Amino acid sequence: MTLSKRTASSTHLRRLAAVAVAGAAGTAGLTAASGITTAASAACSDVDVVFARGSGELPGLGIVGTPLVSAIRADLPGRSVSAYAVNYAADLAQTSAGPGATDMSNHVRSVAAACPNTAFVLGGYSQGASVTDIAIGIPTLLGIGGTIPTSLAPRVKAVVVYGNPLRLYGQTINTASPLYGPKAKEFCNLGDPVCANGFDVTAHLTYPINGTVPQGARFAADRVKAGTSLTR
């Protein structure tokens, strides 16, 4: 992918950091209160949701990932759904997406090897969306890291991201990845500084309450139910 706006990258990174600080201050209480098991189950599950939280959030699935996993479970009755919170710093300096991608990729490799029938749903919020981008092989300005082997791509049934910084450079997962684009769903609120080049910090913080989490969950559940079908 060609990133034509490299000259503006420092401005965008400063803006991401500023939004991350606001997000950490405004949502820390909610994150801490979101109690959910985030380690992959010792027993193989039907579906493993692998999610990377946003900058400044406490370790775990975060304010978007927690309700997303709950909604996916509700939309897949009769199937076992495990969840893994990507283990990365989610630092405010926006430098940890690469290591996060490596952790996401390593987790998928490990579970795929141990559980041949487990399908995956990948996702991330804010810097966590960049983690997901890198893990599925899309270059970004937020670092480099390990990628999921293309041989495992058929087992990744859906990719759901929120506030993806990739959009600041005129790209989406759909346009940047022929392999994963057809099974990706991205949410970017109007005015969101992190994905829409806007100036409304609130727009970046309202994904958990604006209806896009249930939409993302339904998208993922439908792709899981459809198996290998990638019809949008």
C-alpha angles and dihedrals in degrees: 000000000000114000102203096180100063091130090065095046097101091053092050093047091051089050091050090052092050092051090046091055090050091047093050091051095044101043108029092103093051092048093051091050094051101099112187135140105254103176117096111260116262087230117063113263128206091239131020117199111206112193135176118208126223130265116293095012121132116257112284136062093312134214094311102032096051097059091037092059091046091051093048090052090051091049093051105055113179093026126096113236122193125187134213123193109212109246106229139121097254084203124191090234089068094233102117103072092096095055088043091056090051091053092047091049094046091050093051091047092049097047092042091055094047097039112039094181099048117112123205138225114193126198149151145181125227107321085008088063088057088051088056093046092054093044091056092048105264115138115232137174091244097078144283130272147150119312133213111256112255088233088070095049093097089060092056099085099179143007118205121182136172128206094000112193089208087083091067087072096050095261138113130186087255093058098035101046123046088182099053103016096087091057098041129104120193128190122199120168120220109263095018107150092208099056109007100043088240134137103232107108090184089062089063093052102048102073092102092058107030099076098258094109093062089044091053091047093051090049091052094044092049091052091049091050091048092055109200095358111117098183108142 
